[in-house]
Structure formats: structure tokens, C-alpha cells
Coordinates of C-alpha atoms in Angstrom, one line a residue:
X151 CA -26.8 -121.9 0.2
X152 CA -28.9 -124.2 2.4
X153 CA -30.0 -127.3 0.7
X154 CA -33.7 -128.3 0.3
X155 CA -33.2 -131.1 2.8
X156 CA -31.7 -128.7 5.4
X157 CA -34.5 -126.2 4.8
X158 CA -37.1 -129.0 5.3
X159 CA -35.5 -129.9 8.6
X160 CA -35.4 -126.4 9.9
X161 CA -38.1 -125.9 12.6
X162 CA -40.8 -123.4 11.7
X163 CA -39.8 -123.4 8.0
X164 CA -42.1 -124.7 5.2
X165 CA -40.2 -126.7 2.5
X166 CA -40.4 -125.0 -1.0
X167 CA -42.3 -127.8 -2.6
X168 CA -45.0 -127.7 0.1
X169 CA -45.1 -123.9 0.0
X170 CA -45.6 -124.1 -3.8
X171 CA -48.4 -126.6 -3.4
X172 CA -50.1 -124.3 -0.8
X173 CA -49.8 -121.3 -3.2
X174 CA -51.2 -123.4 -6.0
X175 CA -54.3 -124.3 -3.9
X176 CA -54.7 -120.7 -2.8
X177 CA -54.7 -119.7 -6.5
X178 CA -57.4 -122.2 -7.2
X179 CA -59.4 -120.8 -4.2
X180 CA -59.0 -117.3 -5.6
X181 CA -60.1 -118.4 -9.0
X182 CA -63.2 -120.2 -7.6
X183 CA -64.2 -117.1 -5.6
X184 CA -63.7 -114.7 -8.5
X185 CA -65.7 -116.9 -10.8
X186 CA -68.6 -117.2 -8.2
X187 CA -68.7 -113.4 -7.7
X188 CA -68.5 -112.6 -11.4
X189 CA -71.0 -115.2 -12.6
X190 CA -73.3 -114.2 -9.7
X191 CA -73.1 -110.6 -10.7
X192 CA -73.9 -111.4 -14.3
X193 CA -76.8 -113.6 -13.4
X194 CA -78.2 -110.9 -11.1
X195 CA -77.8 -108.3 -13.9
X196 CA -79.8 -110.5 -16.2
X197 CA -82.6 -111.0 -13.5
X198 CA -81.9 -114.7 -13.1
X199 CA -83.4 -114.7 -9.6
X200 CA -80.4 -115.7 -7.4
X201 CA -82.0 -113.8 -4.5
X202 CA -78.5 -113.0 -3.3
X203 CA -77.3 -109.5 -4.1
X204 CA -73.7 -110.4 -3.0
X205 CA -73.5 -113.9 -4.5
X206 CA -72.2 -116.4 -3.6
X207 CA -73.4 -115.1 -0.2
X208 CA -77.0 -114.4 0.7
X209 CA -76.1 -110.8 1.5
X210 CA -76.1 -107.2 0.4
X211 CA -72.9 -105.5 -0.5
X212 CA -72.8 -102.6 2.0
X213 CA -69.3 -101.9 3.4
X214 CA -69.5 -99.8 6.6
X215 CA -67.9 -99.3 10.0
X216 CA -69.3 -99.1 13.4
X217 CA -68.2 -99.0 17.0
X218 CA -67.3 -102.6 16.9
X219 CA -64.7 -102.0 14.1
X220 CA -61.8 -100.8 16.4
X221 CA -62.4 -103.7 18.7
X222 CA -62.3 -106.2 15.8
X223 CA -59.1 -104.7 14.5
X224 CA -57.5 -104.8 18.0
X225 CA -58.4 -108.5 18.4
X226 CA -57.1 -109.4 15.0
X227 CA -53.8 -107.6 15.5
X228 CA -53.3 -109.3 18.9
X229 CA -54.0 -112.8 17.6
X230 CA -52.0 -112.4 14.4
X231 CA -49.1 -110.6 16.3
X232 CA -48.8 -112.8 19.4
X233 CA -51.5 -115.5 19.3
X234 CA -49.7 -118.1 17.2
X235 CA -46.4 -117.8 19.2
X236 CA -48.3 -117.9 22.5
X237 CA -50.4 -120.9 21.4
X238 CA -47.2 -123.0 21.1
X239 CA -46.0 -122.4 24.7
X240 CA -49.0 -121.6 27.0
X241 CA -50.4 -124.1 29.4
X242 CA -53.2 -126.1 27.8
X243 CA -56.0 -125.2 30.2
X244 CA -55.1 -121.5 30.1
X245 CA -54.8 -121.6 26.3
X246 CA -58.3 -123.1 25.9
X247 CA -59.8 -120.5 28.2
X248 CA -58.0 -117.7 26.3
X249 CA -59.2 -119.2 22.9
X250 CA -62.8 -119.2 24.0
X251 CA -62.8 -115.7 25.5
X252 CA -60.9 -114.3 22.4
X253 CA -63.4 -116.0 20.1
X254 CA -66.2 -114.4 22.0
X255 CA -64.5 -111.0 21.7
X256 CA -63.9 -111.4 18.0
X257 CA -67.5 -112.5 17.3
X258 CA -69.1 -109.8 19.4
X259 CA -66.8 -107.2 17.8
X260 CA -67.9 -108.2 14.3
X261 CA -71.6 -108.2 15.3
X262 CA -71.3 -104.8 17.0
X263 CA -70.0 -103.2 13.7
X264 CA -73.8 -103.0 13.1
X265 CA -74.5 -101.8 16.7
X266 CA -76.1 -103.5 19.7
X267 CA -79.6 -103.4 18.3
X268 CA -79.1 -104.2 14.6
X269 CA -76.1 -106.4 15.2
X270 CA -77.4 -108.5 18.1
X271 CA -80.8 -107.9 19.7
X272 CA -82.9 -107.9 16.5
X273 CA -81.0 -110.5 14.6
X274 CA -83.2 -113.3 15.9
X275 CA -86.6 -111.5 16.2
X276 CA -87.8 -111.2 12.5
X277 CA -90.8 -113.2 11.4
X278 CA -88.7 -115.7 9.6
X279 CA -86.7 -116.6 12.7
X280 CA -87.2 -119.1 15.5
X281 CA -88.1 -116.6 18.2
X282 CA -91.2 -115.6 16.3
X283 CA -92.6 -119.1 17.1
X284 CA -91.5 -119.4 20.7
X285 CA -94.5 -117.7 22.3
X286 CA -96.9 -120.1 20.5
X287 CA -95.2 -123.2 22.0
X288 CA -97.1 -123.9 25.2
X289 CA -96.9 -127.7 25.0
X290 CA -93.6 -129.1 23.8
X291 CA -94.7 -132.8 23.3
X292 CA -97.7 -131.5 21.3
X293 CA -95.5 -129.2 19.2
X294 CA -93.2 -132.1 18.4
X295 CA -96.1 -134.4 17.5
X296 CA -97.6 -131.8 15.1
X297 CA -94.3 -130.3 13.8
X298 CA -94.2 -132.1 10.5
X299 CA -97.8 -131.1 9.7
X300 CA -96.9 -127.4 9.7
X301 CA -93.8 -127.6 7.5
X302 CA -95.5 -127.2 4.1
X303 CA -96.3 -123.6 3.3
X304 CA -99.5 -121.8 2.3
X305 CA -101.6 -123.1 5.2
X306 CA -102.8 -121.0 8.2
X307 CA -100.5 -122.5 10.8
X308 CA -97.4 -123.0 8.6
X309 CA -94.1 -122.6 10.4
X310 CA -92.0 -119.5 9.6
X311 CA -89.1 -120.0 7.2
X312 CA -86.2 -121.0 9.5
X313 CA -88.4 -123.2 11.8
X314 CA -89.9 -125.0 8.8
X315 CA -86.5 -125.5 7.2
X316 CA -85.0 -127.3 10.2
X317 CA -86.0 -130.2 12.4
X318 CA -87.7 -129.3 15.7
X319 CA -84.5 -129.4 17.7
X320 CA -83.6 -125.9 16.5
X321 CA -86.8 -124.4 17.8
X322 CA -86.6 -126.5 21.0
X323 CA -83.3 -124.7 21.9
X324 CA -84.9 -121.3 21.9
X325 CA -88.0 -122.6 23.7
X326 CA -85.8 -124.1 26.4
X327 CA -83.9 -120.8 26.7
X328 CA -87.2 -119.0 27.1
X329 CA -88.3 -121.5 29.8
X330 CA -85.2 -120.8 31.9
X331 CA -85.7 -117.0 31.7
X332 CA -83.5 -116.3 28.8
X333 CA -86.2 -115.3 26.3
X334 CA -86.0 -112.4 23.9
X335 CA -83.6 -111.3 21.2
X336 CA -80.7 -110.1 23.4
X337 CA -80.4 -113.3 25.5
X338 CA -80.8 -115.5 22.4
X339 CA -78.1 -113.7 20.5
X340 CA -75.7 -113.8 23.4
X341 CA -76.3 -117.5 23.8
X342 CA -75.5 -118.1 20.2
X343 CA -72.2 -116.2 20.6
X344 CA -71.2 -117.7 24.0
X345 CA -72.0 -121.3 22.9
X346 CA -70.8 -120.9 19.4
X347 CA -67.4 -119.8 20.6
X348 CA -66.8 -123.1 22.2
X349 CA -65.9 -124.5 18.8
X350 CA -62.5 -122.9 19.4
X351 CA -62.2 -125.3 22.4
X352 CA -63.8 -128.4 21.0
X353 CA -61.7 -128.7 17.8
X354 CA -58.3 -128.5 19.5
X355 CA -59.5 -130.9 22.2
X356 CA -60.4 -133.3 19.4
X357 CA -57.1 -133.0 17.7
X358 CA -55.1 -133.4 20.9
X359 CA -57.1 -136.5 21.9
X360 CA -56.4 -138.0 18.5
X361 CA -52.7 -137.7 19.0
X362 CA -52.0 -134.4 17.2
X363 CA -51.0 -131.9 20.0
X364 CA -49.0 -129.7 17.8
X365 CA -51.9 -129.4 15.3
X366 CA -54.2 -128.7 18.2
X367 CA -52.1 -125.6 19.2
X368 CA -51.5 -124.5 15.6
X369 CA -55.2 -124.4 14.7
X370 CA -56.2 -122.2 17.5
X371 CA -55.5 -118.7 16.0
X372 CA -57.5 -119.8 12.9
X373 CA -60.4 -120.9 15.0
X374 CA -60.4 -117.7 17.0
X375 CA -60.4 -115.5 13.9
X376 CA -62.8 -117.7 12.0
X377 CA -64.5 -115.6 9.2
X378 CA -67.7 -117.6 9.9
X379 CA -68.0 -115.8 13.2
X380 CA -70.3 -113.4 11.4
X381 CA -72.9 -116.2 11.4
X382 CA -72.1 -117.2 15.0
X383 CA -73.0 -113.6 16.1
X384 CA -75.8 -113.9 15.9
X385 CA -77.7 -116.8 14.4
X386 CA -78.6 -120.3 15.5
X387 CA -75.8 -121.6 13.3
X388 CA -73.4 -120.8 16.2
X389 CA -75.1 -123.2 18.5
X390 CA -75.5 -125.8 15.8
X391 CA -71.7 -125.8 15.1
X392 CA -70.9 -125.9 18.8
X393 CA -73.1 -129.0 19.3
X394 CA -71.5 -130.9 16.5
X395 CA -67.9 -129.9 17.5
X396 CA -68.6 -130.9 21.1
X397 CA -70.0 -134.2 20.0
X398 CA -67.0 -135.0 18.0
X399 CA -64.7 -134.0 20.8
X400 CA -66.4 -136.3 23.2
X401 CA -66.0 -139.1 20.6
X402 CA -62.3 -138.4 20.5
X403 CA -61.5 -138.5 24.2
X404 CA -61.1 -141.6 26.2
X405 CA -64.0 -143.4 27.9
X406 CA -67.2 -145.0 26.7
X407 CA -69.3 -142.6 28.8
X408 CA -67.8 -139.7 26.9
X409 CA -68.5 -141.5 23.6
X410 CA -72.1 -142.1 24.7
X411 CA -72.5 -138.4 25.5
X412 CA -70.9 -137.5 22.1
X413 CA -73.4 -139.8 20.5
X414 CA -76.3 -138.0 22.3
X415 CA -75.0 -134.6 21.1
X416 CA -74.5 -135.9 17.5
X417 CA -77.9 -137.5 17.6
X418 CA -79.5 -134.2 18.7
X419 CA -77.6 -132.5 15.9
X420 CA -79.7 -134.5 13.4
X421 CA -82.7 -132.6 14.8
X422 CA -81.0 -129.2 14.4
X423 CA -80.3 -129.5 10.7
X424 CA -81.1 -132.1 8.1
X425 CA -77.7 -131.6 6.6
X426 CA -76.0 -132.9 9.7
X427 CA -76.6 -136.4 8.5
X428 CA -73.2 -135.9 6.8
X429 CA -71.6 -135.4 10.1
X430 CA -71.7 -139.2 10.4
X431 CA -68.7 -139.3 8.1
X432 CA -66.7 -137.0 10.5
X433 CA -67.8 -139.2 13.4
X434 CA -66.6 -142.3 11.7
X435 CA -63.3 -140.6 10.9
X436 CA -62.8 -139.6 14.6
X437 CA -63.5 -143.1 15.8
X438 CA -61.1 -144.5 13.3
X439 CA -58.4 -142.2 14.4
X440 CA -58.8 -143.0 18.0
X441 CA -55.8 -145.0 19.4
X442 CA -57.8 -147.2 21.7
X443 CA -61.4 -148.6 22.3
X444 CA -62.6 -147.9 18.7
X445 CA -65.3 -150.6 18.8
X446 CA -66.5 -149.6 22.3
X447 CA -66.6 -145.9 21.4
X448 CA -68.5 -146.6 18.2
X449 CA -71.0 -148.8 20.0
X450 CA -71.5 -146.3 22.8
X451 CA -71.9 -143.4 20.3
X452 CA -74.4 -145.4 18.3
X453 CA -76.4 -146.1 21.4
X454 CA -76.5 -142.3 22.1
X455 CA -77.6 -141.5 18.6
X456 CA -80.3 -144.2 18.6
X457 CA -81.6 -143.0 22.0
X458 CA -82.2 -139.5 20.7
X459 CA -83.9 -140.8 17.5
X460 CA -86.1 -143.0 19.6
X461 CA -87.2 -140.2 21.8
X462 CA -88.1 -137.9 18.9
X463 CA -89.9 -140.7 17.1
X464 CA -91.8 -141.7 20.2
X465 CA -93.2 -138.2 20.6
X466 CA -94.3 -138.1 17.0
X467 CA -91.6 -136.5 14.9
X468 CA -90.0 -138.7 12.3
X469 CA -86.9 -137.3 10.8
X470 CA -87.3 -138.8 7.3
X471 CA -90.9 -137.5 7.1
X472 CA -89.7 -134.0 8.0
X473 CA -86.9 -134.2 5.4
X474 CA -89.3 -135.0 2.5
X475 CA -91.7 -132.3 3.6
X476 CA -89.0 -129.7 3.9
X477 CA -87.9 -130.4 0.3
X478 CA -91.5 -129.7 -0.7
X479 CA -91.4 -126.5 1.3
X480 CA -88.2 -125.5 -0.3
X481 CA -89.6 -125.7 -3.8
X482 CA -92.6 -123.7 -2.8
X483 CA -90.4 -120.6 -2.4
X484 CA -87.4 -119.1 -4.2
X485 CA -86.1 -122.5 -5.3
X486 CA -88.7 -122.6 -8.0
X487 CA -86.8 -120.0 -10.0
X488 CA -83.2 -120.0 -8.5
X489 CA -80.7 -121.4 -11.0
X490 CA -79.7 -124.6 -9.3
X491 CA -76.6 -125.1 -11.6
X492 CA -75.0 -122.0 -10.2
X493 CA -75.3 -122.9 -6.5
X494 CA -74.0 -126.5 -7.0
X495 CA -70.5 -125.0 -7.4
X496 CA -70.9 -121.5 -6.0
X497 CA -71.7 -123.0 -2.6
X498 CA -68.1 -124.1 -2.4
X499 CA -67.0 -120.5 -2.7
X500 CA -69.4 -119.6 0.1
X501 CA -67.9 -122.4 2.2
X502 CA -64.4 -120.9 1.4
X503 CA -65.5 -117.5 2.5
X504 CA -66.9 -118.8 5.8
X505 CA -64.0 -121.1 6.7
X506 CA -61.2 -118.8 5.4
X507 CA -58.4 -119.4 2.8
X508 CA -56.6 -121.8 5.1
X509 CA -59.2 -124.5 4.3
X510 CA -57.7 -125.5 0.9
X511 CA -54.0 -125.8 2.0
X512 CA -55.0 -127.6 5.2
X513 CA -57.0 -130.2 3.2
X514 CA -54.2 -130.6 0.7
X515 CA -51.6 -131.3 3.4
X516 CA -53.8 -133.9 5.1
X517 CA -54.7 -135.7 1.9
X518 CA -51.1 -135.6 0.6
X519 CA -49.7 -136.8 3.9
X520 CA -47.6 -133.6 4.2
X521 CA -47.1 -132.8 7.9
X522 CA -49.8 -135.3 8.7
X523 CA -50.3 -135.4 12.5
X524 CA -51.4 -139.0 12.3
X525 CA -48.7 -141.6 11.3
X526 CA -49.9 -143.8 8.5
X527 CA -52.8 -141.6 7.5
X528 CA -51.7 -141.3 4.0
X529 CA -51.4 -145.1 3.6
X530 CA -54.9 -145.5 4.9
X531 CA -56.4 -143.3 2.2
X532 CA -57.6 -144.9 -1.0

């Protein structure tokens, strides 16, 4: 019988102790998800006002198939059957192109389960969405200057739900698309898919630049078949994720110009979602893991972020003012009766559903130092 040491040394094999740890984490994930679903169902049955019929997701439980279903299955079978093996050997440029195109195919297939109209073209056209506000934006500087004044609800010119709930950069993206002739639901939806799929390129580029080429290849099948693709196709979340991922990738690669561009993207991300303030932690981690020019990259990125903040502030939108007003807007709606205590922990289950079960074992391995792609990472952790 092979010893544990020999098994650990065998290529492509996971040592028993690591496998046991992964299984334990998967069990914790399953328990968390089961608890979130069960407690959510009980709260809904009692009329607790979750406003989420399929808690912990804001969704309605309605299993169905459509003409995108066979395509989704075909993509999944191809990636699972050959993708991981091919990712280890293909030329890097070819691999990234294939990852992006396959991610697009996967995302479109999932969206088209609902059909072309319901799955794509009408996703971004309801009253609550950004496209509802685009025709009214005739003067971009004036819109930015008066944006904060329209966040609070119950006034004649209050922004629609999604526009009010985000900084003005989110609306700006769809205004710019409209200005270049890509207005309407179909163009906006396809833009979300095509841009959102670049996450499958940006993340491996980041890993490779940080000295983890094997991890960069290994992660590709998981990025291509990301469960969160159902939000990429089609919602603005796809573009948001792509901006952040590209910004981090530019921070990771060599050169201060790239770091400056990364800072600009990450600075703009602050004006896509207030929650992206937390991306600053990821940016610092990326800079720390760079092998060279850490200070120069950090300074260049800071200049890029500061430039974006200065521009938005100069035209009249102040991020911190908008944040306080959006909190007020939030409590004008469902938040007044939604049980906050449930969502504090159930949101972790929602994150798990969008990222996939690989999230827990991956984090465990990084934090424990097992198969860490960066030498000394474990020693650097508190």
C-alpha cells in the first residue's frame, strides 16, 4: 500500500488529510445552505416579510427548461470533460480566448433558458432598471450634479430603484452605451454578457502575474462555469464584476502605467456600487503579493483612484453624501420590515450559491497554506 507521503507526492493526487479538510468545509457549506433555505421558508410561511420567495436568493422557485437548456448542458459537459485537462496544456493566449468565448456561451445559454425576450432583451427594461432613466439624461454633468438630490424616495423626480441604490457610474455606463448607438434592452444585455465574461480572463491573468501560473490555469474551468453567470446574463452586475477584475489584473501586472490604469478602473468601481469600497482590501492584497515595484504600483494606483474621485466631486457628486442618502432610501422600502438578523448570515449562503461550492475549500487551502501558490503566504498571515 502506498504511504501517505508517496500519495502526497504523486502528481494530480490530493493527500487524504487535505481531502478530508475539503470535505469538512463542503459539509459546513451544505449545512449553511440548508439552514438558510429552511429558515427562509419558515419565515416566509409566517409572513415575516423576507420579500424573497426562494430565500436566501431574491427569486421565485420555478424550475423549467427552454431552448437554452441543451446548449448549457453541452457547454458544461465539454468544460467538465475536457476543459480542466486542456487548461493545463494549451498555449496561454489561446486558453484565455477560449475561456472568454466559453464563458460567453455558458452565460448566454443560461439566459436563453428563458428565451431571447424574457431572458435577455427585457431584463434591463423594467421601471426599476437603469434603462428606464437613460432617455431622461440629456446633460451628463447636470445629471451628476443633481444625482444625490434624487436618491431619496417619495418625491416627483426620485430615481428608480436600481439607479437610486447605486452611485451614478452605473447609470453612466448605459447612458454611454446609448450615446454610441447601443441603446435598448438587447444591446445593453449583450454588453453585460460580453463584458462580464472577461472576468474569466482577468482573474487568471492576475494569478499568473502574481507568480501562480498553475493556479491561473486550474481556476479557469471554475470561472467559465461560474454559477453567478445567471446574474451576468443579464444585469449590470456583470459589467461591475468585470471592471473590478480588470482593475485588479492591471494592478498585478508589471508597470506603473498599468497600475495607474488599474487605479482608474477601481476608482470608477467606487461609483458603480457603494459596496466596492471593500475592494480596497483586495487591491492591497494584490499589491502586497506583487514581486516587484510594490510602492510604485501602490502610488500609481492611488493616483488613479484619486483622479476619479476628484472628477466626480468636481462635477457635484460626493460619494459619502450619496452613501448616506442611499441608506435612507433603503429604509424607505422593504428594509423597514425585512428581518435584518436573517440576512446577516443568510447572505453568506447567497454568496455560496453565486460563487459555487469551490469557494470554501479554496479559501481553506489558501488560509492554511495548503498548496499555496505564493511561498511564505502562510507565514505572512496573522
